[in-house]
CSV table of C-alpha atoms in Angstrom, one decimal:
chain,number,residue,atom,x,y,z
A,1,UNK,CA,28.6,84.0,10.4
A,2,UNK,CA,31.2,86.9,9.8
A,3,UNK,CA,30.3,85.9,6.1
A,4,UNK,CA,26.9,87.2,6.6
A,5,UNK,CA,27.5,90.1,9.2
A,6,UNK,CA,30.2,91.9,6.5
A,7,UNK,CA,28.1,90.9,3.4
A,8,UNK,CA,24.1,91.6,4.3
A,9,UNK,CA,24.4,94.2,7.1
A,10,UNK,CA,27.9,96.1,7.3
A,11,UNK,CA,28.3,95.6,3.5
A,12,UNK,CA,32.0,95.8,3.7
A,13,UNK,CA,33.2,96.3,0.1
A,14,UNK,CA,36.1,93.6,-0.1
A,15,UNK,CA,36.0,90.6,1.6
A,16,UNK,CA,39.8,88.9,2.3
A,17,UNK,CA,40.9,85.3,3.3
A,18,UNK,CA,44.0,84.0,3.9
A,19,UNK,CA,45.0,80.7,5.0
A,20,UNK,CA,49.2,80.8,6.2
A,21,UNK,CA,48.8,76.9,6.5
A,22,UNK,CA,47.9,76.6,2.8
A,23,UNK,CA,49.2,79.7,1.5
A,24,UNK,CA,45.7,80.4,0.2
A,25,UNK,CA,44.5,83.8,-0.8
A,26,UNK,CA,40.8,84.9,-2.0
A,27,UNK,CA,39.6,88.3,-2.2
A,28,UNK,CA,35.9,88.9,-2.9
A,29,UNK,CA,34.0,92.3,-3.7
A,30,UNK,CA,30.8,93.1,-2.9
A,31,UNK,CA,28.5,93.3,-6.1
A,32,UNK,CA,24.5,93.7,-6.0
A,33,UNK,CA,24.3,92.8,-2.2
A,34,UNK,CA,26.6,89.9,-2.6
A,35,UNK,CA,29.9,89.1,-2.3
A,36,UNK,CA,31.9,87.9,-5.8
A,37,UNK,CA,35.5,86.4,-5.5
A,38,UNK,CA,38.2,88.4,-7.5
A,39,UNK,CA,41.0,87.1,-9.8
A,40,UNK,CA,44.0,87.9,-7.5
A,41,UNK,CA,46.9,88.5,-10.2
A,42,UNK,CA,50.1,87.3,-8.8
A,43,UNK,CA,48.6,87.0,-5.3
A,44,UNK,CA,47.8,90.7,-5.0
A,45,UNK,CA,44.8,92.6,-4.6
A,46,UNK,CA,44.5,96.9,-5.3
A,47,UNK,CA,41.8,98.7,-3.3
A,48,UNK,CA,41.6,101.6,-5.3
A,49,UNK,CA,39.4,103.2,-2.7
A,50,UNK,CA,42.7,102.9,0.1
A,51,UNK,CA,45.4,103.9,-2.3
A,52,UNK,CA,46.9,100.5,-1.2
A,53,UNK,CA,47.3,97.0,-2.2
A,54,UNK,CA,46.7,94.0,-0.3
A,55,UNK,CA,49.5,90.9,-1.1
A,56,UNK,CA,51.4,88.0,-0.8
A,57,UNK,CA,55.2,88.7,0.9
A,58,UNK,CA,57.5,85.6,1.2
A,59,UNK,CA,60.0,86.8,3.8
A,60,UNK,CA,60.7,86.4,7.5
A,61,UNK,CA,57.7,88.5,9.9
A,62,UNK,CA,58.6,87.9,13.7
A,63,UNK,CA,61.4,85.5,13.1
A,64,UNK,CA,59.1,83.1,11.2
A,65,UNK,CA,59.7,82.4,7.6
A,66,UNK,CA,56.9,82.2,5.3
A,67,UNK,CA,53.8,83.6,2.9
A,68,UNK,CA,52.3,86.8,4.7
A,69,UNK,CA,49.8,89.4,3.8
A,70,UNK,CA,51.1,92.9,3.5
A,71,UNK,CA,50.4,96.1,1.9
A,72,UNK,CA,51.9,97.4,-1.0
A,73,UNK,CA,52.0,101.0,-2.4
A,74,UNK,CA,50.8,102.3,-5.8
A,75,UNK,CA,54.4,101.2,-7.5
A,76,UNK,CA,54.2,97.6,-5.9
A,77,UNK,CA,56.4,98.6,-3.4
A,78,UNK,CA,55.4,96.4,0.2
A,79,UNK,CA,55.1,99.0,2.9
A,80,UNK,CA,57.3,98.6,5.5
A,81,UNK,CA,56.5,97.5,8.8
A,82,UNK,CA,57.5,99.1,12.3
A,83,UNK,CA,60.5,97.1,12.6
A,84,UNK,CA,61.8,97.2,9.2
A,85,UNK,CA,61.3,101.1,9.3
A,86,UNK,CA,63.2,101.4,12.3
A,87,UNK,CA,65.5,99.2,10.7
A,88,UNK,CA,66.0,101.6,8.3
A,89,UNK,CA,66.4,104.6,10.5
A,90,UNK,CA,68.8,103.5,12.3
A,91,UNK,CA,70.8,102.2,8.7
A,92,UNK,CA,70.4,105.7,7.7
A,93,UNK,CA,71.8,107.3,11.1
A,94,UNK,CA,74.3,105.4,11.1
A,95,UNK,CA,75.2,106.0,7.3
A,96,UNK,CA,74.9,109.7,8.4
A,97,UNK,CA,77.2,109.2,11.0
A,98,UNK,CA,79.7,107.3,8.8
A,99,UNK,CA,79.4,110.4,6.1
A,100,UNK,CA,80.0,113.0,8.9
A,101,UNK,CA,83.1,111.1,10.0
A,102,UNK,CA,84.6,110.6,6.6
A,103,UNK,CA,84.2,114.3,5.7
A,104,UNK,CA,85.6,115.3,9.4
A,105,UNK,CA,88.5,112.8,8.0
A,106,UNK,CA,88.5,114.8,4.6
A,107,UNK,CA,88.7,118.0,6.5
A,108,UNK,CA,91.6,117.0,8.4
A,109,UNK,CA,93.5,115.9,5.5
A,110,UNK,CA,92.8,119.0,4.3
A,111,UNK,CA,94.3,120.7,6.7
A,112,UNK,CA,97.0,118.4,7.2
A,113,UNK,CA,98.1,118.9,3.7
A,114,UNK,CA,97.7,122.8,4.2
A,115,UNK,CA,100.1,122.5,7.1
A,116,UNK,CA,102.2,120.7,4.5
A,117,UNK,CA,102.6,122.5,1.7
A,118,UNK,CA,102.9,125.6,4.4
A,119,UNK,CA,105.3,124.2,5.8
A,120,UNK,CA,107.0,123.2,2.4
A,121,UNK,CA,107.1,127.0,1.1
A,122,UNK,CA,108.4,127.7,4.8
A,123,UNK,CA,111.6,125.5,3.8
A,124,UNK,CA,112.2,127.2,0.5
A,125,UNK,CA,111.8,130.9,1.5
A,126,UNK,CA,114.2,129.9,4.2
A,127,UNK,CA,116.6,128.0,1.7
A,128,UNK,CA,116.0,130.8,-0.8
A,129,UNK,CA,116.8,133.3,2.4
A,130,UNK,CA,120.4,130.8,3.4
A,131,UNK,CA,121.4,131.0,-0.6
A,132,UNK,CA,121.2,134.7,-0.2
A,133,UNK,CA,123.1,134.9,2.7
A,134,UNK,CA,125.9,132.6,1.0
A,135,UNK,CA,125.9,134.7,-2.1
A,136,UNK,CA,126.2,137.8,0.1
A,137,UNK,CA,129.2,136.3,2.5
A,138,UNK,CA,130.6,135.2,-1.1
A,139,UNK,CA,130.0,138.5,-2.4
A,140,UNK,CA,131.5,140.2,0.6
A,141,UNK,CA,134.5,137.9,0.1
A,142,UNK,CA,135.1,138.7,-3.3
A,143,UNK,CA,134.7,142.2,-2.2
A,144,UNK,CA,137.6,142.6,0.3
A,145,UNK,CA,140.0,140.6,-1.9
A,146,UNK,CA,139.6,142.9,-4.4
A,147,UNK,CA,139.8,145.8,-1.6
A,148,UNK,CA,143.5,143.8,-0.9
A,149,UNK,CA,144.6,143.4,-4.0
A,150,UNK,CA,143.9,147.1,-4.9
A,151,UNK,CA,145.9,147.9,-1.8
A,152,UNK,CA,148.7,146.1,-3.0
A,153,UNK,CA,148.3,148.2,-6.2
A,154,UNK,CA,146.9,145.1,-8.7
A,155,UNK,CA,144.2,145.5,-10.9
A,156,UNK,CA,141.7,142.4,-9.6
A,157,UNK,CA,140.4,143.0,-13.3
A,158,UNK,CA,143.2,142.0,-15.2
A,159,UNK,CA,144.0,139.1,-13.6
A,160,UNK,CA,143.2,135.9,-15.4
């Protein structure tokens, strides 16, 4: 039997069932020549020797929902398969390309608001620049009345 083959001539160190029909999970060591089933905590088995666990997943594999045996990392994390890895690729391209459009937004509002406030200081130094003007025309005014009335020989200054 496979039993036999992986026991008494390969001498494969862990020996693994699972049964997705009855959710049934046995792991066995090789001790002495012979294989001795193992207390699977919580469903899980670490192979020290691999670096990796061997486990229990409840979760859809292939668009069937179930128990299924997976790998886990040092931390208990499952390892992800293919699909779930390119899942996650794409989730983080496409998070990069969200993040590369909001700060192309950010930059535009940035520059938006620069043409703004640009534009804003435009206004004032050319209301500053008209108030001048006024205060100059006004000034200019004042000026040739006071140019008159001295003509007409009246002191602009002692008029109340």
């Amino acid at each position: 039997t496979k039993w036999e083959v992986y026991e008494e001539i390969l001498q494969v160190p862990y020996y693994v069932i699972y049964d997705r029909y009855e959710n049934q999970f046995q792991g066995f060591v090789l001790q002495s020549g012979k294989y001795e089933p193992l207390d699977l905590e919580e469903g899980r088995l670490w192979l020290q020797e691999l670096g990796l666990g061997l486990g229990l997943w409840e979760g859809i594999y292939e668009g069937v929902e179930g128990l299924w045996l997976r790998f886990y990392d040092e931390v208990g994390n499952w390892i992800p398969t293919p699909n779930e890895r390119a899942d996650r690729e794409q989730l983080e391209k496409e998070r990069e390309r969200q993040e590369k459009q909001r700060e192309r937004q950010r930059a535009i509002f940035a520059e938006n608001e620069r043409d703004r406030q640009r534009e804003r200081a435009e206004r004032e130094q050319l209301e500053k620049e008209r108030e001048k003007q006024r205060a100059d025309r006004a000034e200019s005014e004042l000026q040739k009345l006071r140019d008159q009335l001295q003509q007409l020989d009246i002191n602009p200054d002692r008029l109340s």
